[in-house]
Amino acid sequence: MIASHLLAYYFTELHHDHVQKVDKFLYHMRLSDENLMDVSKRFRREMDKGLGRDTNPTAAVKMLPTFVRSTPDGTETGDFLALDLGGTNFRVLLVRVSSNGKQKVEMENQIYAIPENIMRGSGTELFDHIAECLANFLEKLGIKDKKLPLGFTFSFPCQQTKLDESFLVSWTKGFKASGVEGRDVVGLLRKAIKKRGDFDIDIVAVINDTVGTMMTCGYDDHHCEIGLIVVGAGPRELVDGDEGRMCVNMEWGAFGDDGALDDIRTEFDREIDAGSLNPGKQLFEKMISGMYIGELVRLILVKMAKDGLLFQGHTTPDLLTTGHFQTSFVSAMENKKSGLVSAEQVLRGLGLDPSPEDCVATQRVCQIVSTRAAHLCAATLAAVLRQIRDNKAAERLRTTVGVDGSVYKNHPQFARRLNKMVRLLVPDCDVRFLRSEDGSGKGAAMVTAVAHRLAKQHAERQRILNTLRLSRDQLLEVKKRMEEEMNRGLAKKTHATATVKMLPTFVRSTPDGTERGDFLALDLGGTNFRVLLVRVRSGKRRSVEMHNKIYTIPQDITQGTGEELFDHIVHCIADFLEYMGMKGASLPLGFTFSFPCHQTRLDQGILIKWTKGFKASGCEGEDVATLLKDAIHRSEDFDLDVVAVVNDTVGTMMTCGYEDPQCEVGLIVGTGTNTCYMEEMSNVELVDGDEGRMCVNMEWGAFGDRGELDDLCTEFDRAVDDQSTYPGKQRYEKMISGMYLGEIVRNVLLDFTAKGLLFRGKLSERLKTRGIFETKFLSQIESDRLALRQVRSILQHLGLTSSTCDDSILVKEVCSVVSKRAAQLCGAGLSAVIDKIRLNRGLEKLSITVGVDGTLYKLHPHFATIMRETLRDLAPNCEVTLAQSEDGSGKGAALITAVACRLRDAGK
């Protein structure tokens, strides 16, 4: 028979001649690697245009948001319904998802036809038909009385405003139902169901088949980030980007509608477009999808026959009839073993009498058309892969593409050609193609299952985070309690039991501009210790010139003996004097000692207790000025006049006071936190005399140590407190200072992970390490300029290498909640101080400046703004200027010393 002759003929020179004949005829349809790379670049530009707010309206590739924000994580459970409408067949599914130690999905489904008269009728008729199919399915399974969540796969271009609301942009694939374009398809379906009144469902999500394909494959492979459909009805693609994890429905079938593909479109492409239902639209789809591949082949065969190149110049009515050459014929003809036999059968079925040469040529036409389709698909997919790789700033991308559609699945060569060309165009991407065996119906159910899971997880996360959120009433209560503790600290009778100690500093004046001279300053308030030389000049060109050097205090010294600590400090001073060429000099010195002290005069400070992790023995209850002088005498290298002992808060106030005479409050929000302000002497009962004012060092970090903040403390605050160096102490400080905010965040993240609400429930060993989540990470993560991929890099530094964009978003929210609470608590405490000053002076309105220092205040992107807003809200009668101290508390110590020397010289 002819079949055996064909098999022999396949290997003859004549076969080669006919292949060359077809290749020459279709040379413009065969695209080079350079052509494809150029198409890929054009498509990338169209993607960017579609993503841009200003350029999207005119973009051919619409990049439509789907509001699908997460892929399955394997913990989804429950029964879900799915509707799958994307062509002439319509499916209804019941999907049972379980995760009892092993992911499992069971499905039951029914296929319903959509008659052509309904496809082209009214929208009401279409959705009534869908509702009727759904009712039939529910009744058949005996679940009509249950209200189940449903996912609706609606595979047409839509504009979504939320997950369960989607407005049809335009019909494609032959649908023409009137009254649907521009309307919400979920609303139309709900209306049809309500009109029936015999069942009820909860429509949770509307998606298209491409999203469904990604979600289906994503359930089995968590690397799946792209969904691809190459089916009889048309191709689309989805990018699961790295910025906020929003699935984008590209609707790439319209690529070329703006002329971007005109130079590679052929006369056959233009003929197909002219005869379509939507001329000038979906031009890319008409070049590569299964709806048009067979028709492209038919048009080419007709042209070649009319030119005398095939079938001896003959045509038949069937060959001349649109749609009679199906895409399935192309798949059959390209089968390596039976392709030529199939070609003969198909051509004879069209009424032709093909020669062996005609069968070979027809097969070659099929190869060229389907190869072009696969390669164009690969070119655009390559652009998507580059976008994801660039989003992740990765040198190599490892990802999975979920694929569905009859062309990809049934054509014997399409998948291989697509895969090979993708590897050629993007060699720096390791791509796995995963076939979706269960179709997009399962995907709709998976989107619904994920939405159901996310809703439950979101509710649980918010319940936990709400314990860290403060109402205005709670902040007003904090202000009230702070005022009460301030008054207790000032009163001699209650001072001993007050948590806010309100310690007299014996600083009675701020700078007046006449100070002059050279002064040394020491700044000890943390693990870094500064020595400064400050030159103060008075007169019209008054100025402050500073030289300083930073020294580290090793942890073993902070935990050792007092003698070791102060010997180390003196060693640092000696080194600094030598560094400045002033070895042996004797200068007035101001000592910024930022720990709770009791003072009876300016040059004396009795350490009440260590904070900030210091534990040096033999210091508590001792005068730190004396400890410093003793260490200087032991060194025998130099001598200094210790004029003043101050803390960093007082120093900050004095520094800003040198520039702004209205500065009468100092605030530190850094490693620790504290406040000082100028109090009326009549209220300072610990010091004799009622005239004038004195700076009071509040030591407000201990606010709450008597239980004043217990109703605001969360389980995370208690965990941080329990693990701290001094449990039960400095409760306010532990809620707002930079030393502890990172720890609070870490404890929240641990809790979320243990409950499966974060990092897919997988905990890294590094995150278990106390102190690993530094407060600087909060400032970095909350920066408005920081992309989520950079947040992800911080998490990866913490050993969370498999963290997702969803994780990054949630970590950012946790950081935001914790830092906002800290700023609000700080603002509430400060409002008590400011209002007290106003009331002290009997003013209806107060204008005052607060000098502020500290890394948290300076470096956190939102702390200052939130604190200022809280202060304005809680102290509305006070106009407060927050002045940032640029030179630190060391300059303040020198200025206090300069003021003290001025007053001493004046005999005051």
Short mmCIF file of N, CA and C in Angstrom, two decimals, residues 16 149 251 324 423 475 521 523 538 649 653 747 749 845:
data_model
loop_
_atom_site.label_atom_id
_atom_site.label_comp_id
_atom_site.label_asym_id
_atom_site.label_seq_id
_atom_site.Cartn_x
_atom_site.Cartn_y
_atom_site.Cartn_z
N HIS A 16 13.74 15.49 0.52
CA HIS A 16 14.52 16.67 0.84
C HIS A 16 14.14 17.85 -0.05
N PRO A 149 -17.62 27.03 50.10
CA PRO A 149 -16.88 28.07 49.39
C PRO A 149 -16.62 27.65 47.95
N GLU A 251 -2.59 38.31 30.21
CA GLU A 251 -3.42 38.37 29.00
C GLU A 251 -2.53 38.68 27.79
N HIS A 324 -12.08 23.59 8.76
CA HIS A 324 -12.11 22.16 8.44
C HIS A 324 -10.77 21.47 8.64
N ARG A 423 15.54 27.25 27.18
CA ARG A 423 16.91 27.05 27.70
C ARG A 423 17.93 27.84 26.87
N LEU A 475 -3.45 55.10 75.67
CA LEU A 475 -2.34 56.06 75.70
C LEU A 475 -2.61 57.18 76.70
N ALA A 521 35.19 66.00 78.19
CA ALA A 521 33.92 65.33 78.47
C ALA A 521 34.11 63.83 78.28
N ASP A 523 31.78 60.30 77.96
CA ASP A 523 30.40 59.90 77.65
C ASP A 523 30.29 58.39 77.78
N SER A 538 32.94 82.38 73.13
CA SER A 538 31.79 83.26 73.36
C SER A 538 31.89 84.46 72.44
N THR A 649 20.85 62.32 78.94
CA THR A 649 19.63 63.07 78.68
C THR A 649 19.83 64.54 79.01
N MET A 653 19.84 67.85 76.45
CA MET A 653 19.10 69.09 76.66
C MET A 653 20.03 70.29 76.60
N ASN A 747 10.51 37.42 69.22
CA ASN A 747 9.59 36.57 69.97
C ASN A 747 8.23 36.46 69.28
N LEU A 749 7.86 36.63 65.98
CA LEU A 749 8.13 35.76 64.84
C LEU A 749 8.21 34.30 65.26
N LYS A 845 -1.35 77.91 77.09
CA LYS A 845 -0.59 77.37 75.97
C LYS A 845 0.90 77.42 76.31
#
